[in-house]
Short mmCIF file of C-alpha atoms and ligand atoms in Angstrom, two decimals:
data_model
loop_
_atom_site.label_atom_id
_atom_site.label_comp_id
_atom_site.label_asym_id
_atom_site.label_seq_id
_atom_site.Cartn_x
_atom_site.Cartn_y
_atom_site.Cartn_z
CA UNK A 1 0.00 0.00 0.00
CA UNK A 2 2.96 2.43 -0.62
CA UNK A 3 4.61 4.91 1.85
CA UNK A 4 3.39 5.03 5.00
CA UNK A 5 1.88 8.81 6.11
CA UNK A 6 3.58 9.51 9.36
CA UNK A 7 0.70 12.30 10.22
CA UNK A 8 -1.99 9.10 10.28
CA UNK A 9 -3.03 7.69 13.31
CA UNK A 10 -4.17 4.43 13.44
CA UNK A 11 -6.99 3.10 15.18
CA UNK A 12 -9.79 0.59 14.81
CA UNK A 13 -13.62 0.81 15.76
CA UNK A 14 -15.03 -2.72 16.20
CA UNK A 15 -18.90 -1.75 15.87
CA UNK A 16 -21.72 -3.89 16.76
CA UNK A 17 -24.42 -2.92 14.00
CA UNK A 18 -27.47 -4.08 15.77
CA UNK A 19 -29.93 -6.60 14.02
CA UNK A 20 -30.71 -5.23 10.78
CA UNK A 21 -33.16 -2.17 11.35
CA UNK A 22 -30.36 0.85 11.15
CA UNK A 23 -32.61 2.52 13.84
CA UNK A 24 -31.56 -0.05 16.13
CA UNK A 25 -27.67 1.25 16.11
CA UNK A 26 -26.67 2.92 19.54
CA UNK A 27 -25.80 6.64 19.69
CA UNK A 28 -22.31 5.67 20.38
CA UNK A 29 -22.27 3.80 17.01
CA UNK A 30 -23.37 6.57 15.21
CA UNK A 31 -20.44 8.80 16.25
CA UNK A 32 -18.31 6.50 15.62
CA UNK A 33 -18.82 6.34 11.60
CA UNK A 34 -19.58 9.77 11.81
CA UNK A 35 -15.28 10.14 11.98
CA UNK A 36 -14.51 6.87 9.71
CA UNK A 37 -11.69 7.11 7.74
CA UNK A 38 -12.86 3.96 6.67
CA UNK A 39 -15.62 1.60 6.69
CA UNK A 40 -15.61 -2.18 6.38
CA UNK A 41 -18.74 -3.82 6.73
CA UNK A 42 -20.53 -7.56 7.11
CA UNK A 43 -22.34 -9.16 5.17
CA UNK A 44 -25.61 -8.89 8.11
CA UNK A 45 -25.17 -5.01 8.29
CA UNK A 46 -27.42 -2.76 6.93
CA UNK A 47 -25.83 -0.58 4.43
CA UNK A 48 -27.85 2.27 5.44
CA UNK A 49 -25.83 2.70 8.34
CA UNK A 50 -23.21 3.78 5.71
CA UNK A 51 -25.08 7.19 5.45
CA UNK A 52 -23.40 8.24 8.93
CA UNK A 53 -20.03 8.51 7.66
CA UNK A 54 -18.65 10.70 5.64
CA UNK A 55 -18.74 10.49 2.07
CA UNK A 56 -15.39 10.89 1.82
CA UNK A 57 -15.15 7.78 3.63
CA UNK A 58 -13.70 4.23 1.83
CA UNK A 59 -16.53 1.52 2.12
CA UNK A 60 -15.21 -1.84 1.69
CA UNK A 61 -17.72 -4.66 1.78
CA UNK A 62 -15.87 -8.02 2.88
CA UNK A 63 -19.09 -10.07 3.99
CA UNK A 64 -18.87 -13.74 3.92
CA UNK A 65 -22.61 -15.17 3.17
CA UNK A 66 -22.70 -18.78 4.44
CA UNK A 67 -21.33 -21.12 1.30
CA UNK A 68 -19.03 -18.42 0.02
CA UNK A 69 -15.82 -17.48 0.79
CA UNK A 70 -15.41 -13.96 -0.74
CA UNK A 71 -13.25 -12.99 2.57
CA UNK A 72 -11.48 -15.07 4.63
CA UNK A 73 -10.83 -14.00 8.03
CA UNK A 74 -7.58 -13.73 7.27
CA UNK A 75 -7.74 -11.30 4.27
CA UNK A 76 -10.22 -9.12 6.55
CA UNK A 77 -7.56 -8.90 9.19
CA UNK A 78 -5.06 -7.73 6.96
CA UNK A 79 -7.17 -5.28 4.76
CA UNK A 80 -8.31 -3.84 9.00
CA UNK A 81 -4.63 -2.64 9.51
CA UNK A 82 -3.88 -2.01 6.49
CA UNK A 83 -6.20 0.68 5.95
CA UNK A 84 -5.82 1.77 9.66
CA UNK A 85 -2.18 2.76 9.00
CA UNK A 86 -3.12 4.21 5.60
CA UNK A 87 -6.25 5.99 6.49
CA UNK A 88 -6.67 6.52 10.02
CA UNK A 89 -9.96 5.49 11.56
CA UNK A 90 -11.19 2.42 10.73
CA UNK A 91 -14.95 1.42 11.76
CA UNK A 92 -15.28 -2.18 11.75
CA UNK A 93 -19.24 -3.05 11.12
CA UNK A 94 -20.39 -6.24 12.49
CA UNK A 95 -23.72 -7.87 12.50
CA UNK A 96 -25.47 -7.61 16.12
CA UNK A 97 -22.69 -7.56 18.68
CA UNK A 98 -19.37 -7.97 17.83
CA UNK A 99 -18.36 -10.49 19.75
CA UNK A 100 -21.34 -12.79 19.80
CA UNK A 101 -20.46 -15.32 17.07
CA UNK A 102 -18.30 -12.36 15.10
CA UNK A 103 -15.28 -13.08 16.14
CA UNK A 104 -14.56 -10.01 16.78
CA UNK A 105 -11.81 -11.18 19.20
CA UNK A 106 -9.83 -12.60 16.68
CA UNK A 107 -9.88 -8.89 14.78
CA UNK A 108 -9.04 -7.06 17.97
CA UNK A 109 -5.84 -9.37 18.67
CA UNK A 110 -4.85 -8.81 15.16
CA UNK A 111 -4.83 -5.20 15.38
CA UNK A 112 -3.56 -5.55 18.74
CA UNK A 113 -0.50 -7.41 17.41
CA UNK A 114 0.29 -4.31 15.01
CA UNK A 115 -0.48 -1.81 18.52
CA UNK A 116 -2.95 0.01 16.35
CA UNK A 117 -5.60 0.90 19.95
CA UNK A 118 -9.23 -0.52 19.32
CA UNK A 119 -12.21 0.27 21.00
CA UNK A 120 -15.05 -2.03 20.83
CA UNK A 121 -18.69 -0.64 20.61
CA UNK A 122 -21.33 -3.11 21.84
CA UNK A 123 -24.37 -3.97 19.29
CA UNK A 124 -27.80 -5.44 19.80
CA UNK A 125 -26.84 -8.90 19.27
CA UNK A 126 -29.81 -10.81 17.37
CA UNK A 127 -29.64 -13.32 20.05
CA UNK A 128 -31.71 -11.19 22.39
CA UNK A 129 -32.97 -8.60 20.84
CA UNK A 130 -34.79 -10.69 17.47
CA UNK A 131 -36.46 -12.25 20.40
CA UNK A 132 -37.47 -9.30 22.35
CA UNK A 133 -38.80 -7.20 19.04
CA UNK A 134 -41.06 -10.41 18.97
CA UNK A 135 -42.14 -9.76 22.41
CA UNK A 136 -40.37 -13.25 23.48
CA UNK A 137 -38.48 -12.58 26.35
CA UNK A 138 -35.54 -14.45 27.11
CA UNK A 139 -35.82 -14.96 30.58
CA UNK A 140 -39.00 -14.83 32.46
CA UNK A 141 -40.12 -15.01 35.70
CA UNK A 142 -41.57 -18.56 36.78
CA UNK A 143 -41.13 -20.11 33.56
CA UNK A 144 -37.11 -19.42 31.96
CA UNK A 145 -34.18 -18.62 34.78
CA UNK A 146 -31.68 -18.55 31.93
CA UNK A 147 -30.99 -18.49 28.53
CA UNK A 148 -28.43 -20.11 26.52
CA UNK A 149 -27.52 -18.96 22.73
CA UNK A 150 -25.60 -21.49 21.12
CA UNK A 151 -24.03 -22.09 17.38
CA UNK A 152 -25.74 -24.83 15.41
CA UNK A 153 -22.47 -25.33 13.04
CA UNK A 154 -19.27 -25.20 14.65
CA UNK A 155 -16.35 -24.30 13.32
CA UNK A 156 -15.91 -28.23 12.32
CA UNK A 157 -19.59 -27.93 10.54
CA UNK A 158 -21.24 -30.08 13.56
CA UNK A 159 -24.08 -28.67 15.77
CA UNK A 160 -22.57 -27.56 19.21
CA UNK A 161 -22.39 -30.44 21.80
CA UNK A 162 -23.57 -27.82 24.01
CA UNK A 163 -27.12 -28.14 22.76
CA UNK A 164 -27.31 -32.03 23.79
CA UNK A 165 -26.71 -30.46 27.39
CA UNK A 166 -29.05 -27.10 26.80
CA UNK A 167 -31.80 -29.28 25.51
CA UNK A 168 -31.55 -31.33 29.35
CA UNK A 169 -32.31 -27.93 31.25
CA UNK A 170 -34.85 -25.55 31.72
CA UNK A 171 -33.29 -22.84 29.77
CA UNK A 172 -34.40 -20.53 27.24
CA UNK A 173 -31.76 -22.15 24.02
CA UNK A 174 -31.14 -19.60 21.23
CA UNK A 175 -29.97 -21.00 18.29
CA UNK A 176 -27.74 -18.81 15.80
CA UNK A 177 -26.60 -20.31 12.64
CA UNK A 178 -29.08 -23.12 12.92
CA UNK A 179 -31.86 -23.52 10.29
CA UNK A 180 -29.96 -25.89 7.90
CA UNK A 181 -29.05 -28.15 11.36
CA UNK A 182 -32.68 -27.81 12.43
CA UNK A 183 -33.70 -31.41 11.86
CA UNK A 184 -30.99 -32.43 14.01
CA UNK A 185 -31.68 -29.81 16.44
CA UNK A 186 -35.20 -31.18 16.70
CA UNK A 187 -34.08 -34.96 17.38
CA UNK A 188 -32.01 -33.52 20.42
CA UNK A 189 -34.89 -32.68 22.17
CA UNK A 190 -36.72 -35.27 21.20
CA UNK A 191 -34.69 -37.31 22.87
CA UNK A 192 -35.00 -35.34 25.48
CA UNK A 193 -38.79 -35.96 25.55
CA UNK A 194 -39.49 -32.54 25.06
CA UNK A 195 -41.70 -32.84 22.26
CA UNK A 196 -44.36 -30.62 23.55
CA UNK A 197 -41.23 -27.80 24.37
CA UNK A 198 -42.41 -24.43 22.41
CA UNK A 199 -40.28 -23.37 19.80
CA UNK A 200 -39.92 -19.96 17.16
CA UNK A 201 -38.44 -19.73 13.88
CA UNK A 202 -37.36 -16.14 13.52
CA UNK A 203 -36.06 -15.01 9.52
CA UNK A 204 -34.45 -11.29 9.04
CA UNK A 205 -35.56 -10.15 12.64
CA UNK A 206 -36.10 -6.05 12.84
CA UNK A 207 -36.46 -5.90 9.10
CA UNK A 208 -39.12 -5.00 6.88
CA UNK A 209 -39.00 -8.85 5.69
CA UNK A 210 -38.96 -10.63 9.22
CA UNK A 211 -40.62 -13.73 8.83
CA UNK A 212 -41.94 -15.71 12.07
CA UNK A 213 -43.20 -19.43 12.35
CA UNK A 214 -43.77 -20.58 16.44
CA UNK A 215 -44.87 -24.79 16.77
CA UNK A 216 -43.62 -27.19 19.28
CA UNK A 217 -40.38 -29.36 18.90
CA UNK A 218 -42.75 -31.82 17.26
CA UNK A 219 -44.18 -29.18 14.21
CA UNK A 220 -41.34 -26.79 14.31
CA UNK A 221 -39.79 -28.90 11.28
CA UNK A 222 -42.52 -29.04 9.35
CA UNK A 223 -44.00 -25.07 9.78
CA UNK A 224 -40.76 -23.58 8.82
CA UNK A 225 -40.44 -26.05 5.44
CA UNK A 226 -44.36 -25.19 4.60
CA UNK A 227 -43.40 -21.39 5.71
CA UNK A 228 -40.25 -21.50 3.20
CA UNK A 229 -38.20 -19.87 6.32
CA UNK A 230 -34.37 -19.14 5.23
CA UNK A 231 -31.30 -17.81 6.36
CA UNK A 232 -30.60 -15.81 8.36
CA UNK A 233 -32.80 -17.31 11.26
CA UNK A 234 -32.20 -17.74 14.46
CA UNK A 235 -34.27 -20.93 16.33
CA UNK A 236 -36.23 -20.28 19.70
CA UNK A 237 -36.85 -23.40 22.11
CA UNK A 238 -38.51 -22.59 25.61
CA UNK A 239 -41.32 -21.52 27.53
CA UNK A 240 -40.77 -18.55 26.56
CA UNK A 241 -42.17 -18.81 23.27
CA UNK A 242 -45.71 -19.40 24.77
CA UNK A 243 -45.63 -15.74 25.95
CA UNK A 244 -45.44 -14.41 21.98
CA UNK A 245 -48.78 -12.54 21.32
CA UNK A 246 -49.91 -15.06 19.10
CA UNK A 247 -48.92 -18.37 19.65
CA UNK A 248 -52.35 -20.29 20.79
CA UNK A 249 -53.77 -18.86 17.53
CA UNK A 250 -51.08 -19.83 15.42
CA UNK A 251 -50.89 -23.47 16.98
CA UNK A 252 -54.46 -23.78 16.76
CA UNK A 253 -54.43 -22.71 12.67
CA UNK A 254 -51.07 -25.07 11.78
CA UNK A 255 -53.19 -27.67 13.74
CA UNK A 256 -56.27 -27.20 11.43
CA UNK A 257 -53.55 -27.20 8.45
CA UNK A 258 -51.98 -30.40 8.93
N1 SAH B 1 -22.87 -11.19 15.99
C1 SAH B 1 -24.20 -11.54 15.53
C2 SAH B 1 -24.34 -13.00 15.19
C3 SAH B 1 -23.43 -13.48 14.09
S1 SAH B 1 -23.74 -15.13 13.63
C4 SAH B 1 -25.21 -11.11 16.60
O1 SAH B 1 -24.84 -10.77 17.71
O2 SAH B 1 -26.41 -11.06 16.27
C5 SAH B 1 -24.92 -14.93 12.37
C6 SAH B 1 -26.21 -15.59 12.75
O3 SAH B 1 -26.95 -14.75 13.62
C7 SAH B 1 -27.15 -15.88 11.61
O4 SAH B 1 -26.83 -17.08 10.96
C8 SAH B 1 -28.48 -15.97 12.31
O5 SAH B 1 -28.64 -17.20 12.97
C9 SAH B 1 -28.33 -14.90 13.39
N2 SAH B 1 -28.88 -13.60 12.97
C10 SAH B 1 -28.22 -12.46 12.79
N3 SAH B 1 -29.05 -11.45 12.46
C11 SAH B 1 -30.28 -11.99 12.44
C12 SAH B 1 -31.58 -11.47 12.19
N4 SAH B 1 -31.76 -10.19 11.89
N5 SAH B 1 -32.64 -12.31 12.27
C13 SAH B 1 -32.48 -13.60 12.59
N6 SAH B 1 -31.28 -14.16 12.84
C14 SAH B 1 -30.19 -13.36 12.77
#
């Protein structure tokens, strides 16, 4: 990248974006682009968020949609502090919170490693807040004393072992990354004998094409297929799910369906 410009200095902005809805961006995160030198942003962020940096400011997409590998962590990492020490500010835009499933850690050691100072900027992760915009809460008095949020594929492609142990407990388990596992996440709990546990489907939550199916670990399977619900999704199982405005309706009408 040429000659490095002496009067430049460095630094790095990792910036939790929220889930989707730009309104839903703290005040914090808005300053932040608002002095980008730079701005490299996920694949899950909403590019209307780019409006509050300058226009001046570089925009580099380097999203990686599930299946291809445009940008491997690697190449983001580099292109990060590279542009820091060419540019200045760099805001790093990442889906929900940064370091829920964003691994934002990994970005902050690499940066770290060059001495370039970060400072992190918490997000609505979608783990909690897709839930709460559906009026789901994650924890609830009486009926959910904890919640879990787990990855259906691991970094070896498996579903967490962790949800063999959520599906024993009483928790509230929220499941990122695990539509195309959900058959498998079903059988878990079956085995479990928790057929009759309540369970949400939740597609592109806090965006004008959020999509919501609720059943029971016994229907869940089959709403979301007849719904057509796709990535990105995050899975619900709990209690919890009862409380959703609508559920006894919409069990009653998938009931009359099949
Ligand atoms: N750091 C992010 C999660 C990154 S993992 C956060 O805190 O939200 C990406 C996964 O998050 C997706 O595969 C999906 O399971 C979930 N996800 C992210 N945004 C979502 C949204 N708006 N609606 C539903 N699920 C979402």
């Amino acid at each position: 990248m040429g000659e490095r410009n002496l009067n430049i200095e460095p630094k790095i902005t990792l910036l939790g974006a929220g889930p989707g809805d730009p309104d839903l961006l703290t005040l914090k995160g808005v300053k932040a682009l608002q002095t980008a030198d730079v701005v490299l942003y996920d694949a899950l962020t909403n590019e209307a968020l780019l409006t509050h940096a300058p226009a001046a400011a570089i925009k580099v997409y380097v999203g990686k949609r599930s299946g291809e590998h445009s940008f491997e962590q690697d190449a983001i990492n580099k292109l990060m502090v590279d542009y820091a020490l060419n540019y200045g500010h760099v805001v790093r835009l990442k889906g929900g919170d940064p370091f829920v499933f964003g691994r934002g850690y990994e970005e902050l050691d690499y940066a770290d490693s060059y001495n370039i100072p970060v400072t992190v900027i918490p997000g609505i992760s979608s783990s909690i807040g897709v839930p709460g915009l559906q009026q789901i809460p994650v924890t609830h008095r009486g009926l959910s004393e904890s919640f879990w949020v787990i990855t259906g594929t691991t970094s070896n492609g498996q579903v967490s072992d962790d949800i063999y142990q959520a599906a024993k407990s009483n928790a509230t388990v929220i499941i990122l990354m695990g539509l195309k596992k959900l058959p498998q996440i079903v059988e878990i709990f079956k085995a479990e004998g928790r057929h009759d546990l309540p369970a949400a489907v939740v597609q592109n939550g806090s965006s004008d094409n959020e999509k919501l199916v609720v059943g029971k670990v016994d229907s869940i399977l089959e709403i979301s297929k007849k719904e057509k619900i796709e990535a990105p999704a995050l899975l619900i199982f709990g209690e919890v799910v009862s409380l959703h405005p609508s559920f006894k309706t919409l069990i009653k009408q998938y009931a009359a369906i099949s």
